[in-house]
Coordinates of C-alpha atoms in Angstrom, one line a residue:
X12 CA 59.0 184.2 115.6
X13 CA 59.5 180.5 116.0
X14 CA 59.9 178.7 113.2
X15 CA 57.2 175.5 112.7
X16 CA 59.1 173.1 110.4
X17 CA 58.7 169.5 110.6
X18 CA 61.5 168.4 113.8
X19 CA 64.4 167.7 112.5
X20 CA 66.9 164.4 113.0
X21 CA 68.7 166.5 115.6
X22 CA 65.8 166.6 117.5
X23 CA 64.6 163.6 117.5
X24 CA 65.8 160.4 119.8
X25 CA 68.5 158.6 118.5
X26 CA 68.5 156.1 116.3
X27 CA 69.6 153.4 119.5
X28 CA 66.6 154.8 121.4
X29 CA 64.2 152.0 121.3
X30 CA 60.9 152.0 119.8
X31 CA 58.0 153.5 121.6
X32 CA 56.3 150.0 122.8
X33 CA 52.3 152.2 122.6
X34 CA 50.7 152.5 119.0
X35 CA 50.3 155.8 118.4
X36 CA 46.6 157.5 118.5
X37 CA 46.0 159.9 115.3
X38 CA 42.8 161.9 115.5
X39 CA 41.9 163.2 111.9
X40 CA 39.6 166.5 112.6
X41 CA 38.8 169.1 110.2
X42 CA 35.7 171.2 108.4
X43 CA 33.3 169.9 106.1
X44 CA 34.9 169.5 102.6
X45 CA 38.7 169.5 104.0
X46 CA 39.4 166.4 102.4
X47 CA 39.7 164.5 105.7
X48 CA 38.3 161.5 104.5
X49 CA 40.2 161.5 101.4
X50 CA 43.4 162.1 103.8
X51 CA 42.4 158.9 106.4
X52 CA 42.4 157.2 103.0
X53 CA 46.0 158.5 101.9
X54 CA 47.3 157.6 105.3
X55 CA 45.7 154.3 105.2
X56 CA 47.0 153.1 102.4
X57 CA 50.8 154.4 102.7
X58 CA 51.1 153.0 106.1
X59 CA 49.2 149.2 104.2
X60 CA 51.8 150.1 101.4
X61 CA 54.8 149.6 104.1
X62 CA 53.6 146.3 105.7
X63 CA 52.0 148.3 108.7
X64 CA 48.5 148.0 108.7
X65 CA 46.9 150.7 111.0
X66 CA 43.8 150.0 113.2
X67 CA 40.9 152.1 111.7
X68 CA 38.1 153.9 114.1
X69 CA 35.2 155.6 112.4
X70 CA 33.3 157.9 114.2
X71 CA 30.8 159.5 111.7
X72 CA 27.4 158.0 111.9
X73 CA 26.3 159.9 109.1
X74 CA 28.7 158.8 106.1
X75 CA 27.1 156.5 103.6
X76 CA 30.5 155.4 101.6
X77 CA 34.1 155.3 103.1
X78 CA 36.8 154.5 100.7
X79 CA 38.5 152.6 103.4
X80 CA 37.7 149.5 105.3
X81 CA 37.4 150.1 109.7
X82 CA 38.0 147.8 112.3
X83 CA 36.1 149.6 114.3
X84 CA 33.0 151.6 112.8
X85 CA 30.2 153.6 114.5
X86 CA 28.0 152.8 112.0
X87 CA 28.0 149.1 113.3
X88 CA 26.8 149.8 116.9
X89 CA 24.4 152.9 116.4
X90 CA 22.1 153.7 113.6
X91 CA 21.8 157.3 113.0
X92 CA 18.8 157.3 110.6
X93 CA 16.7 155.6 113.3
X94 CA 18.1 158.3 116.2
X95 CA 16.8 161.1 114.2
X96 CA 13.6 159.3 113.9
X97 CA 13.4 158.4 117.4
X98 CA 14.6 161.0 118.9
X99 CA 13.3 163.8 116.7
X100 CA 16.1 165.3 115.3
X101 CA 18.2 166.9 112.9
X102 CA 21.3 166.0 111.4
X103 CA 23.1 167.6 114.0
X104 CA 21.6 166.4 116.7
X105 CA 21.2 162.5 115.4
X106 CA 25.2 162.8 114.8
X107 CA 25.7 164.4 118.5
X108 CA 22.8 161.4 119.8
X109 CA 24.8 158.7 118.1
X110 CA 27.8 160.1 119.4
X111 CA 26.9 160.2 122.9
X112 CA 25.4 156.3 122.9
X113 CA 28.4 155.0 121.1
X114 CA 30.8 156.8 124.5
X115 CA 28.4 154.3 126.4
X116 CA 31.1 151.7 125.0
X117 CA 34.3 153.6 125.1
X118 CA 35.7 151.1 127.6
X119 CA 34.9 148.1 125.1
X120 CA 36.6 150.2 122.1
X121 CA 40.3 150.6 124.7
X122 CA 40.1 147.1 125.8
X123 CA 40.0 146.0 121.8
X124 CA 42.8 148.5 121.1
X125 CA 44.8 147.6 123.8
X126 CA 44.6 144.1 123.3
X127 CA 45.8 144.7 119.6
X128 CA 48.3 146.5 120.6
X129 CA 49.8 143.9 122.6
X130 CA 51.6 140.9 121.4
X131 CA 49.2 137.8 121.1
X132 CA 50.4 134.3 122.0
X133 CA 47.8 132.3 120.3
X134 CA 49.2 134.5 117.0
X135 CA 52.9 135.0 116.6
X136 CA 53.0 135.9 113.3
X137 CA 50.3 138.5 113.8
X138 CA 52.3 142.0 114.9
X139 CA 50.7 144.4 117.2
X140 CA 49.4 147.6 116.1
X141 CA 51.8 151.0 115.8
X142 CA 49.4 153.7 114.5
X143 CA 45.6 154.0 115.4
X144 CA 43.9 156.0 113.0
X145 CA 40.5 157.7 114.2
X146 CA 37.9 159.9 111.9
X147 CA 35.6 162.2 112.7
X148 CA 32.4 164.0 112.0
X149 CA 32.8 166.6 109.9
X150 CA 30.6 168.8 111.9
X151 CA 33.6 169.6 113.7
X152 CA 32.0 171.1 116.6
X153 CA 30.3 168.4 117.6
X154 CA 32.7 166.2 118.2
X155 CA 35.5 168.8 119.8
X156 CA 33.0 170.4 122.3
X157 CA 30.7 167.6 123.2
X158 CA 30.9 165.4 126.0
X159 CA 31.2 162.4 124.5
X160 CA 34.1 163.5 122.2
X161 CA 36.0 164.5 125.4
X162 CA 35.7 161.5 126.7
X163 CA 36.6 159.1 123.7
X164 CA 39.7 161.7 123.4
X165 CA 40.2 161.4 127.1
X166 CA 39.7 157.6 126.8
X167 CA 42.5 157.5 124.1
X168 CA 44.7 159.4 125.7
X169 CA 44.7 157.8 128.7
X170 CA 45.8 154.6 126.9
X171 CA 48.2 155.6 124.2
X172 CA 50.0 158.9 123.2
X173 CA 47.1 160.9 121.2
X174 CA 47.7 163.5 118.6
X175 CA 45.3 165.4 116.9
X176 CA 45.8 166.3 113.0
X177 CA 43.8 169.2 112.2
X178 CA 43.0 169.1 108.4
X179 CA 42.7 172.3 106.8
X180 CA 41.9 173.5 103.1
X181 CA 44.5 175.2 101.6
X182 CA 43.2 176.7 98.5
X183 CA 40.3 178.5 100.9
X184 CA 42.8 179.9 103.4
X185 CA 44.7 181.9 100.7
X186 CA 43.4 185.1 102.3
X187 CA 44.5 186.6 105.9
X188 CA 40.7 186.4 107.1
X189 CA 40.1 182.7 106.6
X190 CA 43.6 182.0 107.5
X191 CA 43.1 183.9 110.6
X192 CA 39.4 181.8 111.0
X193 CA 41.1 178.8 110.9
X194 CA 44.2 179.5 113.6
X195 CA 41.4 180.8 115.7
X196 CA 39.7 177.2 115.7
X197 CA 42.8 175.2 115.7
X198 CA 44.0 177.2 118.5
X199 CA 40.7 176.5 120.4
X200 CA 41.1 172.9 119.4
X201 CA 44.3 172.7 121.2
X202 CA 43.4 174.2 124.0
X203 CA 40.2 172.4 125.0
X204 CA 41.8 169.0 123.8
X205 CA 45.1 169.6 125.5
X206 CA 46.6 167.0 123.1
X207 CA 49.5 168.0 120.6
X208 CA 48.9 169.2 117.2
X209 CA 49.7 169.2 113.7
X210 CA 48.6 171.5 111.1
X211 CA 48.0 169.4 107.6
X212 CA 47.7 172.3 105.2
X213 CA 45.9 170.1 102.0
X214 CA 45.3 170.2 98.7
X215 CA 49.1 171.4 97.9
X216 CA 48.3 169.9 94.4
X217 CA 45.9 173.3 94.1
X218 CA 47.6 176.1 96.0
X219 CA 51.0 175.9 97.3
X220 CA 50.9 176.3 101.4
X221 CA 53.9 178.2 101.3
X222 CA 52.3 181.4 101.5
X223 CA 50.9 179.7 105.2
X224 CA 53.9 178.7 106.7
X225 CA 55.4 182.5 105.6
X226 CA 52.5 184.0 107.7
X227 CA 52.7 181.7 110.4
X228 CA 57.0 182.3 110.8
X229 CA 57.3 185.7 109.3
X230 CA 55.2 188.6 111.0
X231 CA 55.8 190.8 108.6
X232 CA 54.9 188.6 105.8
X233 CA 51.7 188.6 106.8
X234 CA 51.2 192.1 107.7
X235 CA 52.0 192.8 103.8
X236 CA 49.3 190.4 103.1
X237 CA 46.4 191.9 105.2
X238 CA 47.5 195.4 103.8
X239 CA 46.9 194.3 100.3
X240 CA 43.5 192.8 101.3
X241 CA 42.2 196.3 102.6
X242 CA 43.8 198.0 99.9
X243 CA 41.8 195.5 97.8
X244 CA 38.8 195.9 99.8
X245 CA 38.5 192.2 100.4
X246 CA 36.7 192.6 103.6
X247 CA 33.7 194.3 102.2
X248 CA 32.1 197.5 103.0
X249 CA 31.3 200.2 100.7
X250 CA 35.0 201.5 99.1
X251 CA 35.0 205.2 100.0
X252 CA 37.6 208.0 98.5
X253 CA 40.8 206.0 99.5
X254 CA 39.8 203.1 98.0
X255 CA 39.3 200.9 101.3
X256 CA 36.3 199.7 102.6
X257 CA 34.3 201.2 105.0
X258 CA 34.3 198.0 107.1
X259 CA 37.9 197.4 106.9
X260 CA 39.4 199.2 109.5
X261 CA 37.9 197.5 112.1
X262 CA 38.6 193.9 110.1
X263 CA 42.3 194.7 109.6
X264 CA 43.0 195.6 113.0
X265 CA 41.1 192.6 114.5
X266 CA 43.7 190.6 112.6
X267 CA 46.1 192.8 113.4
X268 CA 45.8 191.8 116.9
X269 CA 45.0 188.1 116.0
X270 CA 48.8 187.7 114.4
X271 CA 50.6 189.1 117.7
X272 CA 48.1 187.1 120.0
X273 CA 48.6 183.8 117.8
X274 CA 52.4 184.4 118.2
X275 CA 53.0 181.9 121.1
X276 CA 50.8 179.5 119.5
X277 CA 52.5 178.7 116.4
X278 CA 55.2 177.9 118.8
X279 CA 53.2 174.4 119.6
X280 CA 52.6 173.5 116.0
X281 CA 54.3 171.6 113.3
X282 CA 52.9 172.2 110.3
X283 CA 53.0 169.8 107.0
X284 CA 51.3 170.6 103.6
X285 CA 49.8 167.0 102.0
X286 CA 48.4 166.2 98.8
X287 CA 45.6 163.8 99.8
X288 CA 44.9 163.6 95.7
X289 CA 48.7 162.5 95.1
X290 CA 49.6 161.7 98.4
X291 CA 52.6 163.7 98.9
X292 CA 53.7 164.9 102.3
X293 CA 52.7 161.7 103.5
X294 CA 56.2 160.7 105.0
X295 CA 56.9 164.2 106.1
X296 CA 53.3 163.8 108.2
X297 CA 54.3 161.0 109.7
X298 CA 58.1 162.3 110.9
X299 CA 55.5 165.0 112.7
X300 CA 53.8 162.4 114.3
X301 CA 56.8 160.8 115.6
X302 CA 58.3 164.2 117.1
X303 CA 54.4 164.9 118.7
X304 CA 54.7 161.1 120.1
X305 CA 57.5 162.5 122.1
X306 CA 56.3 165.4 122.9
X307 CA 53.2 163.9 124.3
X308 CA 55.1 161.3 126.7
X309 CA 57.0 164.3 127.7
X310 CA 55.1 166.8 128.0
X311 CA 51.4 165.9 128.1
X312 CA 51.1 162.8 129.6
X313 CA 52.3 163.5 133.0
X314 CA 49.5 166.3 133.0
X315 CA 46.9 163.7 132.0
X316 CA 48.1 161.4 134.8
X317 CA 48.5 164.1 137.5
X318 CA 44.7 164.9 136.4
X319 CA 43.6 161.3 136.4
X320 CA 44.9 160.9 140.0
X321 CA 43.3 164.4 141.1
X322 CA 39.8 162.6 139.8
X323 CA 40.5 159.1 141.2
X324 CA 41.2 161.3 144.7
X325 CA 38.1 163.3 144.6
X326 CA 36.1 159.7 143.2
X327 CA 37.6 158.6 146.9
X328 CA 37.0 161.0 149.0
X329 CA 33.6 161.4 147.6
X330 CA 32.8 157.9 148.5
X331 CA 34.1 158.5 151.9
X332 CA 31.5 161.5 152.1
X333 CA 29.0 158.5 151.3
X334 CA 30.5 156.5 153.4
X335 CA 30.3 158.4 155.9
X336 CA 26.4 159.8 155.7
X337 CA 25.3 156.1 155.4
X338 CA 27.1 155.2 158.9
X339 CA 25.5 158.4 160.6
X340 CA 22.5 157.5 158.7
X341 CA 22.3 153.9 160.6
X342 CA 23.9 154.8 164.0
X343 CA 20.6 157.3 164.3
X344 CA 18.0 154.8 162.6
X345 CA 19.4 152.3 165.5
X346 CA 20.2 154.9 168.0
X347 CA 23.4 156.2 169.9
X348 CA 24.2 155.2 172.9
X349 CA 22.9 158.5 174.4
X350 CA 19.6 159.9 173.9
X351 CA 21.7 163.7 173.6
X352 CA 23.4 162.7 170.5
X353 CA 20.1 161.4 169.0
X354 CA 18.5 165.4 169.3
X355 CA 22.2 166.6 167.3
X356 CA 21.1 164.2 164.5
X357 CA 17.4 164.4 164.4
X358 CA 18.1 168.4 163.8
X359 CA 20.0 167.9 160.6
X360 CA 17.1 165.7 159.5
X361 CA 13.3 166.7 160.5
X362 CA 11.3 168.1 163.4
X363 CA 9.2 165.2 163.5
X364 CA 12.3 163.0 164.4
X365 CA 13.1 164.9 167.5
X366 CA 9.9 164.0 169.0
X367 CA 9.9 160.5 168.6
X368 CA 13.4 161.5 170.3
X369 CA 11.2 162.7 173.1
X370 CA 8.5 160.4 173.4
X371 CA 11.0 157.9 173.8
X372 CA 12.7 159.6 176.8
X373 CA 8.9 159.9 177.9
X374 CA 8.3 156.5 178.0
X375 CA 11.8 155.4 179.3
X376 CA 10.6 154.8 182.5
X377 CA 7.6 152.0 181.8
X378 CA 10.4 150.6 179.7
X379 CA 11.8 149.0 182.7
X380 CA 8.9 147.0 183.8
X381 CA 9.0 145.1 180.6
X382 CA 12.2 142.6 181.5
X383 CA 14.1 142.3 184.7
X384 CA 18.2 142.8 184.8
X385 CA 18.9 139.1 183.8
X386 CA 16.3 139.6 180.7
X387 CA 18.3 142.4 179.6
X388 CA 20.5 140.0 176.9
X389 CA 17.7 137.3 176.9
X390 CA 17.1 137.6 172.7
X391 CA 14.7 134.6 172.8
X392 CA 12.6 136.6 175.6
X393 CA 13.0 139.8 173.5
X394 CA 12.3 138.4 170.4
X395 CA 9.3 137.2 171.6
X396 CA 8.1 140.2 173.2
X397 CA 8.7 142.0 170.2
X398 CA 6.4 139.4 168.0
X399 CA 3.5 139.8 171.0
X400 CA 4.0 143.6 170.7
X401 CA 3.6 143.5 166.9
X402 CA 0.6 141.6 166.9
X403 CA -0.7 143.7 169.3
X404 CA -0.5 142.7 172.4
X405 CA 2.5 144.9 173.3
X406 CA 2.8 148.7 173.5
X407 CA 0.8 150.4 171.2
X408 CA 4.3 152.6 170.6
X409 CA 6.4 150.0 169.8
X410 CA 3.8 148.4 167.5
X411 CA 3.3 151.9 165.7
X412 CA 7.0 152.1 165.3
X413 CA 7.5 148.2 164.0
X414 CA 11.5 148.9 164.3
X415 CA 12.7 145.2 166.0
X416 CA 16.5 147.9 166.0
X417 CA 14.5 150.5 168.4
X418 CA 12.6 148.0 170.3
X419 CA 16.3 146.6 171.4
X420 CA 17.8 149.6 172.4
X421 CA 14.6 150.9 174.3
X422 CA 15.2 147.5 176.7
X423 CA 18.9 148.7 177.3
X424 CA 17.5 152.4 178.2

């Protein structure tokens, strides 16, 4: 099994590479009570406590009192209480609402990043940004698998390599079945962000995330593990004769398969155990944010450019489409030069088109007592035969149809 240690100096560029000129985007996700908050906090000072200052996004509507200052907070542009009132809803639903109305102004949020991130003339001594630090809900769901998360990750990553730190509580993954839970999710978080990520294993200064790592490197480890659970009967179930429960089987082999499915997905990991109480790990967290950097201009962005092109193509040829429909649309409101290729429109329209189709060919021949040859390109003449028709002293056909544009082309019949 691979191993999923922090990348080592071997791996990463050398120390004459230069400096990746993009701040780098770190999206802090995690369940309710993970300490994510606590661990935005961590970061946020240890990166204030080396003279970098990070640029802070907020994106939970519904916290009353974040230990750390934001330069950018939800709270400021969207008031959740009144959403829920308005909109009559829950606590869900008001964090989903506010959600959705604050990635109405996803563009303003990239064009205040990128300018930060850029050197600014009117401010020398001012330094752009290198880390952008982003929390989130800690409904976790509804930010990963709504639409308006997508597309503030999308927005992100488009602009600056994005990684995504999934925050998970150590001391309640101790046994396989919660440990299995939360692979399950982080493994569904990668795939539907397709952004690199980083397990933070937290609240070391509780339980020791070794035991993780071992399960996650060591198959066998962690096969030991989930036979001491059934032997236990940790999965529940009513023990029978062997002293296993009843509902254990089925549990144990789930996980079973689990483990060898999950295989190939530690692969794509690095994983980092943090103290967000004592703030060790800290500089171990950010080495794996420097090797995912990497990875992401290697690996991922060319995928989110190749997909960005493949939706600026379709955009195009989906205004062509338009395009295209509104010319037809106007060459038959104006008519063709033939009265045949008038009928092959009016049948993708209506019936009722194709006879006005015919009741023009009807009346094709009185059309050419109304002007001579030499009247034919007379507009004056025309124009005033069209004004005389309107006000009624014309054709009562050309008055019903009141279309100066099929008036014209009748006198060129």
């Amino acid at each position: 099994m691979a191993s999923t240690s922090t990348p080592s100096a071997s791996e990463t560029p050398a120390s004459g590479a230069a400096a990746p000129s993009q701040p780098v985007a770190i999206v802090c996700v995690g369940m309710a009570g993970s300490g994510k908050t606590t661990f935005m906090q961590q970061i946020n000072a240890h990166l204030h406590g080396k003279k970098d200052p990070p640029y802070v996004i907020n994106l939970d509507p519904a916290v009353t009192h974040s230990p750390f200052e934001a330069n950018i907070d939800i709270r400021d542009s969207v008031n959740y209480k009144e959403v829920m009132k308005q909109y009559n809803l829950g606590p869900n639903g008001g964090i989903l609402t506010s959600l959705n109305l604050f990635a109405t102004k996803v563009d303003q949020v990239v064009n205040l990043l990128e300018k930060r991130a850029a050197p600014d003339p009117e401010h020398p001594a001012r330094k752009p940004i290198t880390n952008i630090l982003v929390d989130t809900p800690g409904q976790i769901e509804v930010f990963v698998w709504s639409a308006s998360g997508t597309i503030l990750l999308e927005s992100l990553a488009s602009s600056f390599p994005t990684v995504i730190a999934y925050i998970i509580d150590t001391p309640r993954t101790s046994s396989t079945s919660t440990f299995m839970s939360n692979m399950l999710y982080a493994c569904s978080i990668l795939y539907k962000t397709k952004l690199p990520m980083i397990l933070v294993f937290n609240k070391t200064d509780v339980k020791d995330a070794s035991f993780a790592k071992e399960w996650m490197t060591d198959y066998d480890s962690f096969q030991a593990a989930l036979a001491e659970d059934e032997n236990n009967n940790a999965f529940g179930g009513q023990e029978g004769g062997d002293g296993m429960g009843s509902g254990s089987g089925y549990m144990g082999s789930l996980l079973n398969s689990m483990s060898l499915v999950l295989e190939e997905f530690y692969e794509h990991l690095s994983v980092v155990a943090v103290s967000s109480l004592y703030g060790t790990g800290i500089d171990e967290f950010f080495d794996a944010v420097k090797g995912k950097a990497e990875e992401f201009k290697r690996d991922y962005q060319p995928e989110l450019e190749r997909r960005r092109e493949e939706r600026e193509e379709n955009k195009k040829k989906q205004q062509d489409r338009e395009l295209s429909k509104m010319m037809k649309g106007l060459a038959m409101g104006v008519g063709g030069t033939s009265t045949e290729d008038a009928k092959v429109g009016d049948v993708e329209d209506s019936e009722g088109d194709e006879q006005d189709v015919l009741s023009t060919d009807e009346e094709s021949d009185d059309d050419d007592d109304m002007g001579g040859p030499d009247d034919e390109y007379d507009r004056e003449g025309l124009q005033a035969r069209y004004e005389a028709a309107i006000q009624g002293g014309g054709d009562d056909s050309i008055a019903a149809d009141a279309s100066f544009a099929k008036y014209l082309h009748t006198q060129r019949r």
